Amino acid sequence: MLKYNTPTPNATMNTDTPIFQRIKDHITHQIETGAWVEGDLIPSEMTLTKAFNTSRMTVNRALRELTAELILVRRQGAGTYVAAQKVQSTLVEIRNIADEITVRGHEHHAELHRLESVAATDKLAAQLDIQAGQMVYHSTMVHFENAIPIQVEERWVNPAVAPDYLTQDFNQITPNAYLMQAAPLQGMNYKLEALLPTDAIAQMLRIPTSQPCLVLQRSTRSANKVASFAIMWHAGNRYRFVGSD
Amino acid sequence: MLKYNTPTPNATMNTDTPIFQRIKDHITHQIETGAWVEGDLIPSEMTLTKAFNTSRMTVNRALRELTAELILVRRQGAGTYVAAQKVQSTLVEIRNIADEITVRGHEHHAELHRLESVAATDKLAAQLDIQAGQMVYHSTMVHFENAIPIQVEERWVNPAVAPDYLTQDFNQITPNAYLMQAAPLQGMNYKLEALLPTDAIAQMLRIPTSQPCLVLQRSTRSANKVASFAIMWHAGNRYRFVGSD
DNA sequence: TAGTGGTCTAGACCACAGC
DNA sequence: CTGTGGTCTAGACCACTAT
């Protein structure tokens, strides 16, 4: 474990905030700002007990709750670690289509059709919460399952959040996987609808323009900014979302 | 609070089970067996402390965790109660389309097109986990938002779970709302896809057959049986699923 | 063996609800 | 006022991990 300093109380924190909550806030803050990242060993219960001038049970409660929230992982005898970033939700789990295809035992590959820097249109600027005309990164990829095109992924990325986007090798890592690692995910919004494809999309998916598509639009947030906005087109006859509760 | 006896240790319980876990198990057992139901006041921390011959902090941990799991509700100064049963999920929250439309400030009404008893086809029998040929209830409804047809809901119901389905007035209560009340929901599976409508569906939604539809298929479980299977068609240009995480 | 987390105790003070 | 839950303390014993 590196990068650990005495906790600095947040100015916005009410003095009535329970101690266990202050400890939780401190830890999540370290993770959100990237000071502590996935796999890092964080301070032990005893260290935090002294740092916050409290009792071990109070620290234990904070760490136990963060573990229940899947933010930390604890190993008896070893220590407490920052958990792997996972956002789970019925609809969000399709975020890494490469993994999903591999899990099904099928072969996945992707074709990069476009990777460029473009000026944000008004509409796009609103999606990314930036100024119109500002430069943003844009990529278009097609994902294949056993050589059949399954998803067209068009993505716009906020350079302020992922400045190295254009220099990635997207044959090695999917845009989603890269963004997950480059910018710790805070949350997302999505929209799901059924649409007819444009000619360009139909061509990439190798379907007729009369074939309905399942279209997922999603924006992700990181570091209190909108990190990226993506539109994913799936041929309706080849792809569906499933889940259970 | 009624119906409370000294906890009877489960025979399958390992003697190494932590005390807080035994308390949690005891409480969830009371709820699962119906001994305690929604809204019931359960024993206080002090009562449980004595009953389990432990300390208050241990009882507090058990109750706090069950509260985080939405199984209990606590009110300082008043007591601890069994929480209302709720199933929530991005995709499951669309279960009551009438409420959803009303919340948007729009007018909702529904037309009942069909309400009948039919013999289960092989496919349907598999969905409902019953014998083919067995009688099941079937309904077809169209839901309107401000006089525009927004959803066609076709539903098959297991008579063993909701024997009074055919005698309901579905102008007063939606099938979903009735089933939620008649059969406490255990869980569900769903499938979401983009399809072209059949002629009959297109006519009910008043759309051309070339208009893609967002189709949600869902089966619900109750009392360890499949309670119902539903197919909901939405015009792709009028309806979308949205959510956030 | 030293340090870690997992659990538990027997007290304590407080805010709040209901009578 | 009494009883409830919300939080906290300063210890304790144990199982496990790493060295």
XYZ file of C-alpha atoms (C1' of nucleotides) in Angstrom:
528
model
C 0.000 0.000 0.000
C 1.303 3.373 -1.012
C -0.079 6.862 -1.134
C -1.589 7.090 2.339
C -1.849 10.280 4.329
C -3.753 11.314 7.387
C -7.405 11.751 6.426
C -8.350 15.315 5.611
C -11.922 15.981 6.724
C -14.095 17.245 3.928
C -15.209 20.849 4.418
C -18.726 19.934 3.415
C -18.931 17.275 6.126
C -21.411 17.899 8.878
C -19.828 17.597 12.287
C -22.725 15.301 13.198
C -21.610 12.742 10.622
C -21.047 9.467 12.479
C -17.439 8.376 12.665
C -18.026 5.132 10.760
C -19.548 7.194 7.939
C -16.591 9.577 7.870
C -14.289 6.613 7.529
C -16.393 5.240 4.670
C -16.427 8.628 2.964
C -12.682 8.927 3.325
C -12.092 5.546 1.740
C -14.515 6.001 -1.149
C -12.960 9.415 -1.756
C -9.515 7.877 -2.066
C -10.882 5.413 -4.587
C -12.894 7.951 -6.566
C -9.927 10.252 -6.959
C -7.735 7.356 -8.000
C -5.396 7.682 -4.997
C -6.198 4.050 -4.258
C -6.876 1.748 -7.158
C -8.108 -1.790 -7.694
C -6.006 -4.313 -5.799
C -4.314 -1.811 -3.498
C -3.846 -2.839 0.104
C -5.481 -0.190 2.260
C -4.583 0.710 5.869
C -5.345 -1.909 8.507
C -8.071 -1.579 11.112
C -5.528 -0.629 13.757
C -3.981 2.049 11.542
C -7.367 3.582 10.809
C -8.353 3.293 14.460
C -5.423 5.515 15.384
C -5.803 7.826 12.370
C -9.428 8.547 13.230
C -8.841 8.415 16.967
C -11.678 5.962 17.433
C -12.216 2.333 18.442
C -11.560 -0.694 16.329
C -15.238 -1.716 16.257
C -16.115 1.574 14.563
C -13.461 1.081 11.901
C -14.553 -2.527 11.542
C -18.117 -1.455 10.846
C -16.993 0.983 8.144
C -14.833 -1.624 6.415
C -17.447 -4.348 6.780
C -20.097 -2.183 5.151
C -17.809 -1.188 2.291
C -17.102 -4.876 1.793
C -20.826 -5.602 1.621
C -21.049 -2.842 -0.991
C -18.371 -4.659 -3.037
C -16.036 -1.681 -2.766
C -13.467 -3.538 -0.668
C -12.333 -7.127 -0.323
C -11.032 -8.455 2.983
C -8.831 -11.451 3.607
C -8.386 -12.575 7.157
C -4.762 -12.568 8.119
C -3.753 -10.642 5.002
C -5.503 -7.288 4.811
C -8.142 -5.174 3.126
C -7.946 -4.406 -0.580
C -9.726 -2.212 -3.088
C -12.132 -4.513 -4.936
C -12.265 -4.969 -8.678
C -14.518 -2.353 -10.192
C -17.793 -3.945 -11.062
C -21.014 -2.365 -11.990
C -23.717 -4.909 -11.955
C -27.163 -4.501 -13.215
C -29.230 -6.456 -15.587
C -28.543 -4.000 -18.368
C -25.086 -2.904 -17.487
C -23.513 -6.298 -17.538
C -23.361 -6.277 -21.293
C -20.616 -3.705 -21.041
C -17.857 -5.968 -22.180
C -19.186 -7.746 -25.206
C -15.892 -9.496 -25.809
C -16.062 -11.264 -22.456
C -19.700 -12.058 -22.970
C -19.017 -13.769 -26.265
C -16.019 -15.631 -24.888
C -18.047 -16.864 -21.929
C -20.504 -18.385 -24.369
C -17.576 -20.372 -25.763
C -17.591 -18.464 -29.029
C -14.834 -16.635 -30.826
C -14.798 -12.857 -30.618
C -13.001 -10.381 -32.793
C -13.547 -6.743 -33.641
C -12.932 -4.459 -36.588
C -12.010 -0.845 -36.026
C -13.735 1.221 -38.717
C -12.884 4.680 -37.493
C -10.765 6.349 -34.807
C -10.537 10.102 -34.910
C -10.892 13.419 -33.217
C -13.972 15.450 -34.135
C -15.656 18.681 -33.092
C -18.699 18.083 -30.907
C -22.039 18.895 -32.462
C -24.599 20.628 -30.277
C -26.384 17.374 -29.580
C -23.195 15.526 -28.719
C -21.925 18.390 -26.586
C -25.114 18.158 -24.555
C -24.639 14.405 -24.097
C -21.060 14.809 -22.913
C -21.800 17.983 -20.969
C -19.098 20.006 -22.742
C -19.009 23.056 -25.023
C -20.200 22.615 -28.600
C -17.281 22.644 -31.013
C -14.839 21.226 -28.490
C -12.794 18.321 -29.784
C -13.843 14.844 -28.709
C -12.594 11.394 -29.615
C -14.756 9.173 -31.743
C -14.519 5.495 -32.602
C -16.619 3.061 -34.580
C -16.151 -0.656 -34.106
C -17.916 -3.823 -35.188
C -17.859 -6.820 -32.850
C -18.113 -10.319 -34.286
C -19.241 -13.543 -32.678
C -17.980 -16.544 -34.660
C -17.440 -14.263 -37.646
C -21.004 -12.925 -37.527
C -21.327 -9.178 -36.873
C -23.235 -8.824 -33.628
C -22.766 -5.231 -32.513
C -21.822 -1.883 -34.008
C -20.402 0.322 -31.309
C -20.114 4.024 -31.942
C -18.487 5.927 -29.125
C -17.563 9.487 -28.242
C -15.087 10.085 -25.457
C -14.371 13.138 -23.321
C -10.627 13.895 -23.775
C -10.529 15.393 -20.301
C -11.245 11.968 -18.848
C -9.340 9.665 -21.210
C -6.650 11.719 -22.996
C -4.921 8.623 -24.397
C -7.970 7.208 -26.129
C -6.704 7.725 -29.668
C -3.428 5.924 -29.086
C -4.975 2.685 -27.855
C -4.799 -0.513 -29.865
C -8.430 -1.519 -29.968
C -7.554 -4.845 -31.469
C -6.022 -5.664 -28.111
C -8.510 -4.043 -25.759
C -12.120 -2.982 -26.310
C -12.985 0.689 -25.857
C -15.137 -0.290 -22.923
C -12.409 -2.260 -21.222
C -9.921 0.552 -21.763
C -12.262 3.162 -20.336
C -13.063 0.995 -17.329
C -9.397 0.882 -16.492
C -8.504 4.477 -17.415
C -11.419 6.098 -15.640
C -12.985 4.502 -12.560
C -16.695 4.267 -13.252
C -19.086 6.234 -11.076
C -22.339 5.416 -12.766
C -24.256 5.405 -16.002
C -27.488 6.202 -17.744
C -28.916 4.139 -20.512
C -31.730 4.090 -22.989
C -32.935 1.082 -24.892
C -35.086 1.155 -27.970
C -36.024 -0.647 -31.152
C -35.060 1.128 -34.352
C -34.497 0.442 -38.009
C -30.815 0.679 -38.914
C -29.333 3.371 -41.103
C -27.803 2.192 -44.353
C -24.315 2.390 -42.869
C -25.269 0.386 -39.781
C -27.132 -2.189 -41.856
C -24.087 -2.640 -44.035
C -21.760 -3.133 -41.059
C -24.149 -5.631 -39.431
C -24.809 -7.223 -42.849
C -28.576 -7.062 -42.424
C -31.329 -5.568 -44.555
C -32.472 -2.081 -43.575
C -35.855 -3.598 -42.748
C -34.390 -5.672 -39.881
C -35.237 -4.122 -36.480
C -32.298 -3.381 -34.234
C -32.012 -3.289 -30.484
C -30.261 -0.020 -29.766
C -28.614 0.706 -26.450
C -27.445 4.241 -25.791
C -25.364 4.745 -22.738
C -23.358 7.507 -21.112
C -20.887 6.832 -18.349
C -19.650 9.141 -15.605
C -16.201 9.264 -14.081
C -14.457 11.870 -11.926
C -17.749 13.792 -11.818
C -17.676 14.261 -15.577
C -19.384 12.472 -18.433
C -16.638 10.168 -19.643
C -18.199 8.765 -22.781
C -21.357 8.354 -24.752
C -21.966 5.229 -26.806
C -24.589 3.930 -29.196
C -24.619 0.190 -29.653
C -26.641 -1.370 -32.462
C -27.562 -5.053 -32.362
C -29.380 -6.983 -35.061
C -32.717 -7.897 -33.514
C -32.626 -11.403 -34.935
C -29.191 -12.153 -33.474
C -29.115 -10.494 -30.120
C -31.305 -10.094 -27.074
C -30.960 -8.974 -23.516
C -31.830 -11.471 -20.845
C -31.802 -11.360 -17.103
C -33.516 -12.340 -13.912
C -34.372 -10.899 -10.534
C -46.107 -7.767 17.864
C -47.702 -11.157 18.189
C -46.625 -14.689 17.610
C -43.189 -14.665 19.237
C -41.582 -17.638 20.873
C -38.130 -18.425 22.065
C -35.948 -19.106 19.028
C -35.623 -22.760 18.150
C -32.163 -23.495 16.758
C -32.280 -25.052 13.340
C -31.006 -28.610 13.297
C -29.007 -27.908 10.157
C -27.209 -25.036 11.827
C -23.522 -25.473 12.358
C -22.523 -24.770 15.932
C -19.820 -22.510 14.503
C -22.443 -20.218 13.011
C -21.805 -16.725 14.411
C -24.445 -15.471 16.790
C -25.376 -12.483 14.619
C -25.987 -14.898 11.732
C -28.171 -17.155 13.877
C -30.265 -14.152 14.804
C -30.585 -13.178 11.148
C -31.549 -16.731 10.221
C -34.129 -16.844 12.967
C -35.756 -13.636 11.803
C -35.789 -14.489 8.102
C -37.209 -17.880 9.038
C -40.073 -16.247 10.907
C -40.801 -14.121 7.859
C -40.472 -16.940 5.339
C -42.856 -19.152 7.254
C -45.344 -16.321 7.601
C -45.124 -16.211 11.389
C -44.178 -12.558 11.015
C -45.672 -10.612 8.139
C -45.239 -7.218 6.544
C -45.696 -4.416 9.044
C -45.329 -6.581 12.161
C -43.382 -5.161 15.055
C -40.629 -7.615 15.888
C -38.921 -8.077 19.270
C -36.718 -5.238 20.460
C -32.949 -5.402 20.660
C -33.087 -5.954 24.415
C -35.599 -8.773 24.055
C -33.467 -10.508 21.458
C -30.334 -9.881 23.509
C -31.860 -11.858 26.371
C -33.444 -14.492 24.121
C -30.118 -15.267 22.451
C -28.139 -14.703 25.630
C -25.776 -12.328 23.850
C -24.867 -8.646 23.870
C -26.862 -5.836 22.375
C -24.170 -4.994 19.806
C -24.489 -8.467 18.326
C -28.245 -8.157 18.021
C -27.807 -4.660 16.632
C -25.526 -5.952 13.906
C -28.040 -8.616 12.882
C -30.909 -6.134 12.723
C -28.827 -3.487 10.966
C -27.790 -5.909 8.263
C -31.343 -7.108 7.727
C -32.365 -3.478 7.423
C -29.689 -2.909 4.770
C -31.125 -5.938 2.978
C -34.546 -4.252 2.985
C -36.004 -7.078 5.036
C -36.657 -4.921 8.087
C -37.448 -1.277 8.704
C -36.282 0.451 11.877
C -37.702 3.573 13.467
C -35.741 5.098 16.306
C -37.863 5.362 19.395
C -40.570 3.138 17.923
C -39.243 -0.296 17.012
C -38.266 -2.681 14.245
C -40.797 -3.829 11.676
C -41.006 -6.333 8.851
C -40.512 -4.345 5.628
C -42.879 -4.271 2.681
C -42.002 -6.828 0.042
C -40.483 -5.092 -2.950
C -38.800 -6.279 -6.066
C -36.916 -3.548 -7.780
C -34.709 -3.598 -10.798
C -34.202 -1.430 -13.793
C -36.227 -3.709 -15.980
C -38.700 -4.864 -13.428
C -39.904 -1.448 -12.521
C -41.894 -1.221 -15.692
C -44.193 -3.834 -14.266
C -47.064 -1.482 -13.711
C -47.437 0.476 -16.898
C -50.520 2.257 -15.597
C -48.571 3.815 -12.744
C -45.716 4.638 -15.034
C -47.958 6.581 -17.377
C -49.736 8.316 -14.531
C -46.435 9.374 -13.005
C -45.575 11.056 -16.290
C -48.735 13.118 -15.816
C -50.490 11.426 -18.714
C -53.825 9.701 -18.916
C -53.860 5.918 -18.931
C -56.594 3.575 -19.999
C -56.671 0.016 -21.206
C -58.803 -2.076 -23.533
C -59.394 -5.725 -22.786
C -59.370 -7.600 -26.094
C -59.550 -11.131 -24.815
C -59.996 -12.985 -21.528
C -60.357 -16.720 -21.721
C -59.263 -20.157 -20.674
C -57.169 -22.087 -23.175
C -55.308 -25.377 -23.388
C -51.553 -24.915 -23.100
C -49.535 -25.575 -26.225
C -46.268 -27.441 -25.816
C -44.295 -24.220 -25.945
C -46.508 -22.451 -23.444
C -46.542 -25.464 -21.128
C -42.765 -25.345 -21.064
C -42.817 -21.650 -20.203
C -45.265 -22.166 -17.346
C -43.699 -25.455 -16.263
C -46.995 -27.362 -16.491
C -48.330 -30.273 -18.563
C -49.174 -29.556 -22.190
C -52.925 -29.458 -22.722
C -53.666 -28.227 -19.206
C -56.012 -25.263 -19.053
C -54.449 -21.849 -18.467
C -55.876 -18.356 -18.372
C -55.095 -15.988 -21.183
C -55.645 -12.262 -21.571
C -54.826 -9.689 -24.210
C -54.880 -6.006 -23.345
C -53.848 -2.775 -24.991
C -52.588 0.070 -22.794
C -53.027 3.660 -23.941
C -51.137 6.778 -22.964
C -53.135 9.886 -23.806
C -55.244 7.814 -26.202
C -52.177 6.497 -28.051
C -51.673 2.720 -27.887
C -48.368 2.167 -26.149
C -48.288 -1.496 -25.180
C -49.949 -4.749 -26.161
C -49.811 -7.141 -23.246
C -50.484 -10.793 -23.855
C -50.437 -12.892 -20.735
C -50.870 -16.516 -19.700
C -51.543 -17.337 -16.074
C -51.108 -20.510 -14.067
C -54.554 -21.267 -12.531
C -52.872 -22.987 -9.599
C -51.405 -19.661 -8.551
C -54.192 -17.233 -9.419
C -57.477 -19.167 -9.642
C -59.581 -15.989 -9.733
C -57.854 -14.456 -12.723
C -60.808 -14.750 -15.094
C -63.239 -13.006 -12.770
C -61.183 -9.842 -12.363
C -62.302 -6.521 -13.779
C -59.223 -5.495 -15.719
C -60.681 -2.061 -16.341
C -60.178 -1.483 -12.623
C -56.884 -3.246 -12.033
C -54.119 -4.236 -14.454
C -53.257 -7.914 -14.733
C -49.865 -7.143 -13.318
C -51.220 -5.279 -10.331
C -53.709 -8.077 -9.660
C -51.036 -10.756 -9.822
C -48.714 -8.790 -7.571
C -51.380 -8.757 -4.925
C -52.736 -12.272 -5.437
C -49.372 -13.995 -5.580
C -46.368 -12.571 -3.741
C -43.565 -12.296 -6.258
C -40.480 -14.432 -5.762
C -38.562 -13.472 -8.858
C -38.647 -13.236 -12.610
C -36.825 -13.891 -15.827
C -37.005 -11.644 -18.811
C -35.888 -11.389 -22.365
C -35.798 -8.230 -24.407
C -35.562 -8.064 -28.158
C -36.360 -6.021 -31.233
C -38.899 -7.597 -33.567
C -41.273 -6.676 -36.347
C -44.894 -6.906 -35.211
C -47.371 -9.458 -36.450
C -50.333 -8.077 -38.335
C -52.546 -8.396 -35.258
C -50.073 -6.602 -33.013
C -49.491 -3.872 -35.590
C -53.222 -3.310 -35.828
C -53.641 -3.013 -32.051
C -50.689 -0.623 -31.769
C -51.867 1.199 -34.927
C -48.453 1.032 -36.539
C -47.243 -0.299 -39.882
C -45.857 -3.810 -39.856
C -42.494 -2.326 -40.826
C -42.190 -0.441 -37.508
C -39.751 -2.215 -35.140
C -41.108 -3.131 -31.740
C -39.383 -3.483 -28.407
C -40.596 -6.825 -27.093
C -40.291 -7.786 -23.450
C -41.028 -11.375 -22.506
C -41.224 -12.093 -18.842
C -42.146 -14.955 -16.579
C -42.791 -14.511 -12.899
C -42.466 -17.003 -10.072
C -44.604 -17.259 -6.976
C -45.039 -20.032 -4.417
C -42.225 -21.934 -6.143
C -44.283 -22.140 -9.323
C -44.272 -20.144 -12.531
C -47.174 -17.780 -11.971
C -47.455 -16.153 -15.362
C -45.789 -15.590 -18.685
C -46.259 -12.337 -20.545
C -45.238 -10.863 -23.888
C -45.363 -7.092 -24.054
C -45.047 -5.333 -27.416
C -44.117 -1.663 -27.586
C -43.925 0.477 -30.695
C -40.250 1.335 -31.063
C -40.985 4.916 -31.999
C -43.132 5.535 -28.943
C -41.526 3.636 -26.136
C -38.076 3.048 -24.698
C -36.570 1.690 -21.554
C -34.379 4.021 -19.580
C -32.447 3.625 -16.386
C -29.307 4.448 -14.498
C -26.827 2.819 -12.191
C 5.727 -15.043 15.510
C 3.634 -10.774 14.525
C -0.001 -8.703 12.240
C -4.412 -9.111 10.110
C -9.388 -9.549 10.079
C -13.868 -12.003 12.478
C -16.430 -11.861 16.257
C -18.079 -10.740 20.776
C -18.812 -8.301 25.435
C -20.703 -5.094 28.885
C -21.020 -1.265 29.502
C -22.175 3.977 27.858
C -24.588 8.408 26.038
C -27.758 10.182 22.903
C -32.178 11.238 19.949
C -36.577 10.054 19.331
C -41.466 8.025 19.953
C -45.323 6.993 22.608
C -47.858 7.191 26.679
C -40.992 9.168 31.756
C -39.827 4.710 29.750
C -38.452 2.107 26.026
C -36.730 2.177 21.502
C -32.961 2.358 18.144
C -28.105 4.856 16.732
C -23.711 5.071 17.929
C -19.441 4.384 20.340
C -15.709 2.424 23.578
C -11.889 -0.456 25.287
C -11.081 -4.207 25.929
C -11.070 -9.637 24.551
C -10.301 -14.322 22.119
C -9.886 -16.589 17.918
C -8.483 -18.074 12.945
C -5.814 -17.028 9.443
C -1.597 -15.150 6.596
C 2.880 -13.948 5.773
C 7.604 -14.023 7.041
